XYZ file of C-alpha atoms in Angstrom:
450
model
C 114.739 100.498 109.188
C 112.150 102.294 111.302
C 108.844 103.847 110.368
C 108.817 107.608 110.694
C 105.047 107.807 111.028
C 102.019 105.670 110.397
C 98.316 106.368 110.615
C 95.705 103.667 110.155
C 92.475 103.979 108.226
C 89.758 102.431 110.304
C 86.232 103.588 109.618
C 83.248 101.367 110.116
C 80.064 102.605 108.512
C 76.836 102.026 110.425
C 73.631 101.072 108.722
C 70.056 101.019 109.838
C 67.642 98.295 108.862
C 64.408 99.510 107.407
C 61.495 98.067 109.320
C 57.999 98.363 107.931
C 55.642 99.242 110.750
C 53.521 96.288 111.686
C 55.046 94.071 108.958
C 57.666 91.471 109.777
C 59.999 92.332 106.862
C 63.469 93.895 106.676
C 65.422 95.429 103.800
C 68.211 93.290 102.344
C 71.438 94.191 104.203
C 74.647 95.812 103.064
C 76.797 96.173 106.123
C 79.957 97.883 104.964
C 78.773 101.196 103.542
C 75.561 103.127 103.118
C 76.475 103.532 99.470
C 76.272 99.797 98.982
C 72.573 99.785 99.813
C 69.961 99.846 97.150
C 68.452 96.402 96.847
C 64.671 96.463 97.004
C 64.450 92.792 97.974
C 62.757 92.041 101.254
C 63.145 89.136 103.627
C 60.123 87.843 105.502
C 60.453 86.437 109.032
C 57.460 84.181 109.642
C 58.001 83.508 113.370
C 56.860 86.542 115.472
C 59.216 85.592 118.319
C 62.145 85.443 115.933
C 61.117 88.779 114.427
C 60.930 90.414 117.862
C 64.352 89.016 118.807
C 65.768 90.287 115.525
C 64.243 93.735 115.991
C 65.563 93.898 119.535
C 69.079 93.032 118.355
C 69.415 95.513 115.515
C 67.762 98.470 117.263
C 70.122 98.558 120.228
C 71.999 101.870 120.292
C 74.917 100.833 122.481
C 77.580 98.781 120.623
C 77.993 96.481 123.645
C 74.248 95.963 123.976
C 73.864 95.358 120.259
C 76.721 92.839 120.240
C 75.194 90.978 123.169
C 71.707 90.957 121.611
C 73.054 89.797 118.242
C 74.988 86.940 119.882
C 71.835 85.883 121.743
C 69.814 85.935 118.543
C 72.398 83.819 116.681
C 72.487 81.259 119.472
C 68.690 81.047 119.585
C 68.157 81.077 115.817
C 71.330 79.622 114.231
C 69.591 78.914 110.916
C 67.607 82.150 110.688
C 66.974 83.660 107.282
C 68.459 86.913 108.625
C 71.581 85.259 110.034
C 73.849 87.172 107.645
C 72.166 90.463 108.515
C 72.649 89.885 112.226
C 76.272 88.825 111.717
C 76.890 92.043 109.801
C 75.409 94.024 112.683
C 77.525 92.014 115.143
C 80.726 92.719 113.222
C 80.010 96.435 113.230
C 79.079 96.483 116.916
C 82.144 94.483 117.981
C 84.384 96.773 115.934
C 83.128 99.798 117.900
C 83.844 98.304 121.335
C 87.291 99.251 122.729
C 89.826 96.419 123.241
C 87.554 93.970 121.480
C 89.883 92.823 118.713
C 89.543 89.057 119.167
C 85.738 89.126 119.191
C 85.672 91.409 116.154
C 87.922 89.031 114.224
C 85.831 86.048 115.316
C 82.584 87.698 114.204
C 84.122 88.725 110.884
C 85.368 85.177 110.264
C 81.902 83.790 110.957
C 80.409 86.226 108.463
C 82.965 85.168 105.839
C 81.748 81.589 106.169
C 78.394 82.795 104.858
C 79.682 85.412 102.431
C 83.320 84.742 101.415
C 83.593 88.051 99.511
C 82.309 90.272 102.319
C 84.819 93.107 102.001
C 84.096 94.623 105.390
C 85.026 91.407 107.180
C 88.110 90.870 105.061
C 89.186 94.461 105.695
C 88.663 94.290 109.454
C 90.540 91.017 109.856
C 93.466 92.200 107.733
C 93.745 95.536 109.515
C 93.310 94.128 113.017
C 95.908 91.414 112.365
C 98.335 94.121 111.268
C 97.627 96.082 114.444
C 98.163 92.942 116.521
C 101.518 92.436 114.808
C 102.610 95.915 115.854
C 101.587 95.220 119.467
C 103.108 91.723 119.679
C 106.722 91.712 118.378
C 107.214 88.041 119.225
C 104.333 87.014 116.950
C 104.646 89.874 114.473
C 105.883 87.807 111.518
C 103.019 85.298 111.658
C 100.394 87.971 112.311
C 101.653 90.045 109.392
C 101.570 86.967 107.184
C 97.968 86.364 108.294
C 97.081 89.975 107.537
C 98.742 89.709 104.126
C 96.833 86.518 103.280
C 93.581 88.307 104.091
C 94.659 91.380 102.091
C 95.301 89.170 99.067
C 91.829 87.694 99.537
C 90.369 91.198 99.600
C 92.099 92.246 96.396
C 90.783 89.131 94.666
C 87.230 89.424 96.025
C 84.299 89.769 93.634
C 81.183 91.835 94.222
C 78.483 90.038 96.218
C 75.118 89.881 94.472
C 73.332 92.101 97.022
C 75.885 94.946 96.800
C 75.327 97.696 94.252
C 78.207 98.452 91.838
C 78.659 102.052 92.950
C 78.786 100.878 96.563
C 81.302 98.177 95.681
C 83.462 100.747 93.910
C 83.481 102.884 97.050
C 84.329 99.881 99.194
C 87.292 98.908 97.014
C 88.478 102.522 96.866
C 88.515 102.611 100.680
C 90.045 99.190 101.295
C 92.459 98.461 98.443
C 95.077 101.047 99.558
C 95.169 99.355 102.965
C 95.367 95.886 101.413
C 98.298 96.902 99.209
C 100.028 98.542 102.172
C 99.686 95.393 104.274
C 101.202 93.272 101.490
C 104.112 95.704 101.159
C 104.805 95.803 104.874
C 104.617 92.020 105.080
C 107.391 91.689 102.482
C 109.506 94.271 104.294
C 109.043 93.356 107.950
C 107.961 89.702 107.997
C 109.602 88.147 104.957
C 112.465 90.689 104.971
C 112.696 90.485 101.187
C 113.813 93.960 100.139
C 113.437 93.433 96.400
C 109.951 91.965 96.824
C 109.110 94.852 99.166
C 110.159 97.372 96.508
C 107.941 95.627 93.943
C 105.006 95.552 96.392
C 105.368 99.223 97.348
C 105.523 100.194 93.671
C 102.396 98.140 92.906
C 100.639 99.932 95.767
C 101.655 103.387 94.541
C 100.838 102.509 90.927
C 97.297 101.620 91.969
C 96.983 104.889 93.873
C 98.475 106.952 91.042
C 95.970 105.429 88.618
C 92.884 105.638 90.829
C 93.519 108.613 93.115
C 96.994 110.237 93.239
C 96.032 112.175 96.372
C 96.142 108.873 98.295
C 99.940 108.990 97.995
C 99.943 112.199 100.026
C 98.252 110.697 103.104
C 98.727 107.463 105.068
C 99.144 104.685 104.256
C 100.378 105.824 100.824
C 102.556 108.592 102.226
C 104.166 106.379 104.834
C 104.801 103.657 102.274
C 106.331 106.180 99.876
C 108.842 106.926 102.610
C 109.445 103.233 103.259
C 109.950 102.640 99.536
C 112.624 105.335 99.433
C 114.363 103.867 102.457
C 114.178 100.344 101.029
C 115.758 101.412 97.736
C 118.779 102.701 99.667
C 119.157 99.341 101.449
C 119.232 97.168 98.325
C 122.459 95.469 97.283
C 123.669 97.448 95.458
C 121.622 100.442 96.637
C 119.466 102.321 94.137
C 120.104 105.837 95.374
C 118.404 107.606 92.466
C 115.017 106.011 93.188
C 115.752 106.170 96.910
C 116.221 109.944 96.803
C 113.153 110.416 94.591
C 110.727 108.669 96.936
C 112.318 110.172 100.060
C 111.868 113.675 98.654
C 108.352 112.759 97.494
C 107.513 111.797 101.083
C 109.186 114.947 102.411
C 106.951 117.151 100.262
C 103.746 115.918 101.894
C 104.889 114.866 105.368
C 103.525 116.691 108.426
C 105.707 119.657 109.352
C 107.170 117.989 112.438
C 108.468 115.047 110.346
C 109.876 117.037 107.417
C 113.298 117.699 109.033
C 113.863 113.982 109.707
C 113.003 112.997 106.153
C 114.956 115.917 104.678
C 118.062 114.778 106.558
C 117.738 111.269 105.104
C 117.105 112.500 101.572
C 120.049 114.918 101.613
C 122.374 112.291 103.058
C 121.705 109.816 100.261
C 121.719 112.527 97.596
C 125.112 113.805 98.712
C 126.482 110.303 99.132
C 125.601 109.522 95.526
C 126.110 112.908 93.885
C 129.012 114.136 96.013
C 127.456 117.472 96.959
C 124.028 119.022 97.559
C 123.743 121.188 94.443
C 120.466 120.620 92.551
C 118.880 118.803 95.507
C 116.127 121.433 95.662
C 115.308 120.752 92.006
C 114.744 117.068 92.770
C 112.590 118.008 95.772
C 110.459 120.288 93.593
C 110.108 117.724 90.809
C 109.012 114.918 93.128
C 106.151 117.054 94.410
C 104.539 116.882 90.976
C 104.829 113.175 90.181
C 104.419 109.966 92.140
C 107.112 108.247 90.060
C 110.289 109.639 88.496
C 109.628 110.830 84.931
C 111.286 109.039 82.029
C 114.923 110.030 81.779
C 115.187 111.236 85.360
C 118.656 110.749 86.778
C 121.106 112.141 89.297
C 124.706 112.536 88.206
C 127.003 110.377 90.318
C 129.945 111.895 92.135
C 133.253 111.550 90.298
C 135.001 108.310 91.183
C 138.624 108.183 92.382
C 139.481 107.010 88.859
C 137.684 110.037 87.364
C 139.625 112.360 89.656
C 142.994 110.703 89.012
C 142.542 110.574 85.238
C 141.383 114.183 85.295
C 144.547 115.311 87.068
C 146.713 113.504 84.520
C 144.779 115.052 81.650
C 144.998 118.564 83.084
C 148.654 118.525 84.222
C 151.189 119.304 81.472
C 154.189 118.325 83.594
C 153.453 115.390 85.907
C 156.765 115.846 87.718
C 155.384 119.012 89.320
C 152.714 117.109 91.244
C 152.958 116.641 94.995
C 154.018 113.216 96.222
C 150.552 112.452 97.628
C 148.974 113.342 94.271
C 151.377 111.031 92.478
C 150.524 108.188 94.803
C 146.796 108.851 94.378
C 147.165 108.641 90.597
C 149.213 105.446 90.775
C 146.558 103.850 92.975
C 143.406 105.043 91.188
C 144.024 106.140 87.603
C 143.581 103.940 84.570
C 146.552 101.616 84.006
C 147.671 103.714 81.052
C 147.651 106.950 83.064
C 149.279 105.301 86.074
C 152.048 103.938 83.850
C 152.415 107.353 82.226
C 153.119 108.872 85.623
C 155.306 105.963 86.690
C 157.549 106.590 83.702
C 158.454 109.937 85.289
C 159.181 108.307 88.667
C 160.892 105.006 87.833
C 164.577 104.982 88.957
C 164.302 108.505 90.368
C 165.705 109.236 93.816
C 163.347 111.035 96.183
C 162.971 111.987 99.804
C 159.942 110.238 101.324
C 158.512 111.902 104.442
C 156.028 109.877 106.478
C 155.098 108.096 109.691
C 157.020 104.938 110.573
C 154.744 101.891 110.528
C 157.337 99.136 110.975
C 161.053 98.295 110.801
C 162.169 94.763 109.963
C 164.083 92.850 112.635
C 167.205 92.789 110.488
C 166.945 96.530 109.833
C 166.836 96.218 106.031
C 163.293 97.384 105.400
C 161.144 100.268 106.611
C 157.414 100.652 105.967
C 155.929 104.117 106.238
C 152.579 105.855 105.813
C 152.850 108.894 103.571
C 149.324 110.003 102.623
C 146.819 111.357 105.121
C 144.577 108.345 104.459
C 147.392 105.878 105.147
C 148.276 107.672 108.377
C 144.660 107.726 109.524
C 144.278 104.022 108.735
C 147.712 103.225 110.184
C 148.600 101.260 107.089
C 151.893 101.635 105.194
C 151.733 102.775 101.582
C 155.512 102.921 100.986
C 158.060 100.150 101.481
C 161.706 101.236 101.494
C 164.320 98.519 101.069
C 167.581 99.856 102.494
C 171.068 99.737 101.041
C 172.464 98.460 104.329
C 170.983 97.472 107.671
C 170.150 100.218 110.137
C 172.359 100.714 113.138
C 170.944 100.289 116.633
C 170.809 104.083 116.969
C 168.994 104.429 113.659
C 166.494 101.778 114.684
C 165.835 103.722 117.865
C 165.371 106.899 115.835
C 162.873 105.160 113.512
C 160.529 104.041 116.275
C 157.025 103.046 115.153
C 154.701 106.050 115.143
C 157.393 108.699 114.741
C 157.462 111.083 111.792
C 160.596 110.973 109.674
C 161.583 113.283 106.814
C 165.121 112.058 106.127
C 164.427 108.742 104.414
C 165.380 108.639 100.749
C 165.164 105.917 98.136
C 164.846 105.097 94.464
C 161.439 104.362 92.928
C 161.469 100.688 91.973
C 157.886 99.383 91.444
C 154.255 99.940 92.412
C 150.982 98.070 92.744
C 147.479 99.506 92.473
C 145.793 96.885 94.622
C 146.954 96.833 97.301
C 148.095 100.413 97.015
C 151.865 100.353 97.559
C 155.064 101.937 96.204
C 158.340 100.051 96.563
C 161.637 101.931 96.913
C 165.159 100.457 96.659
C 168.555 101.660 97.830
C 166.974 103.447 100.754
C 168.933 105.170 103.453
C 168.497 107.460 106.401
C 170.276 110.723 105.670
C 172.427 112.227 108.350
C 171.256 115.763 107.725
C 167.694 116.808 107.835
C 166.565 118.339 104.570
C 163.294 120.064 103.913
C 161.411 117.936 101.403
C 159.898 119.501 98.357
C 156.257 118.897 99.162
C 153.316 120.835 97.810
C 149.771 120.752 99.213
C 147.840 117.859 97.706
C 145.378 118.831 95.007
C 143.939 115.452 94.174
C 144.413 113.081 97.073
C 141.750 113.194 99.729
C 139.490 110.849 101.560
C 136.084 110.590 99.924
C 133.315 111.827 102.180
C 129.771 110.610 102.215
C 128.639 113.108 104.799
């Protein structure tokens, strides 16, 4: 199963420390979002040299310069009262430097040692591990597992004391969709547990539907809606009703260049389950208005071979008028009662059986032929004719494997539904060629899923 599209949310908010002119104090930090600021507490740095080094580190405008200055400060003052503040600045600076994934993860892990519930660090590690998994197929499973472990930590995190509630709410709103997505993708791609993946995707979408339904219309919610639909179709047995719903839901909000790909998938599974495309547009329209299928939503399944066979019996007053292929289809697929009802009209009757020769026994007493179009296509016999007397050498030559023969006759003797086979007795090869009474088949056909 391949992703059709995926966009990552990666936004690192920058903050500025508030320095009082001439006073060696700084505002209490909140590194992840401006909205998380609001504490009026102040931290006093007593050592002027330490204060100058701190001020130098946090006022650098270049991410690379800030990262370097922060690292120098932490090495020089490992027990500083502003260690957490500088680590927060380091995490943000490292995250803005291209191709700096390992250092960003390292800085974030160091910050977590001081503040285990720092959501920015948890978020960065989880997201960067997921990105590393995509870039390193050989290590993808372990990296995804690592990302998922960090995502679980993020979902369980509690608000740090120096983060305001409204800021925390904004942080969770920004990060939880990504955490849920990582957990879902880990079940699908690393653990390869389709049922668990379905449950994880649904949990993700339930959270979005409750907190902000619009998140399901953009990545990662939109992409995971598509993956959920695809995963439903791969279950054993497949759940095509839910599969079609979430595929059409994704189609509604996908970028224009991806809509045809998703539409093709959705229509394929709809037709495979329903038998035809009628009412597909109604499902497409309904899924645009709801993240999940409404109560009572269903898609009528296509009629089964049994439905078709029983329907023909019910609608045919005289079963003897049916074409031979229709009779065989009913014997193979109808309920036992309906099959026996038809067999009562065939038993001990003599008939001409046109078909393709599949085999002739060495002693010339039995011929197997393929009569229906399906049997011919599969090159499997569906009729066995036991002959009155062995075939002559000339007759054996005439009944070469693969040739079509219309002059075989026999008496209906028995049948089996599984495997599908009709047994004839007292068979013979007529000397004269007679045109068999054979009407176009109304019921027997190969089921199509395309």
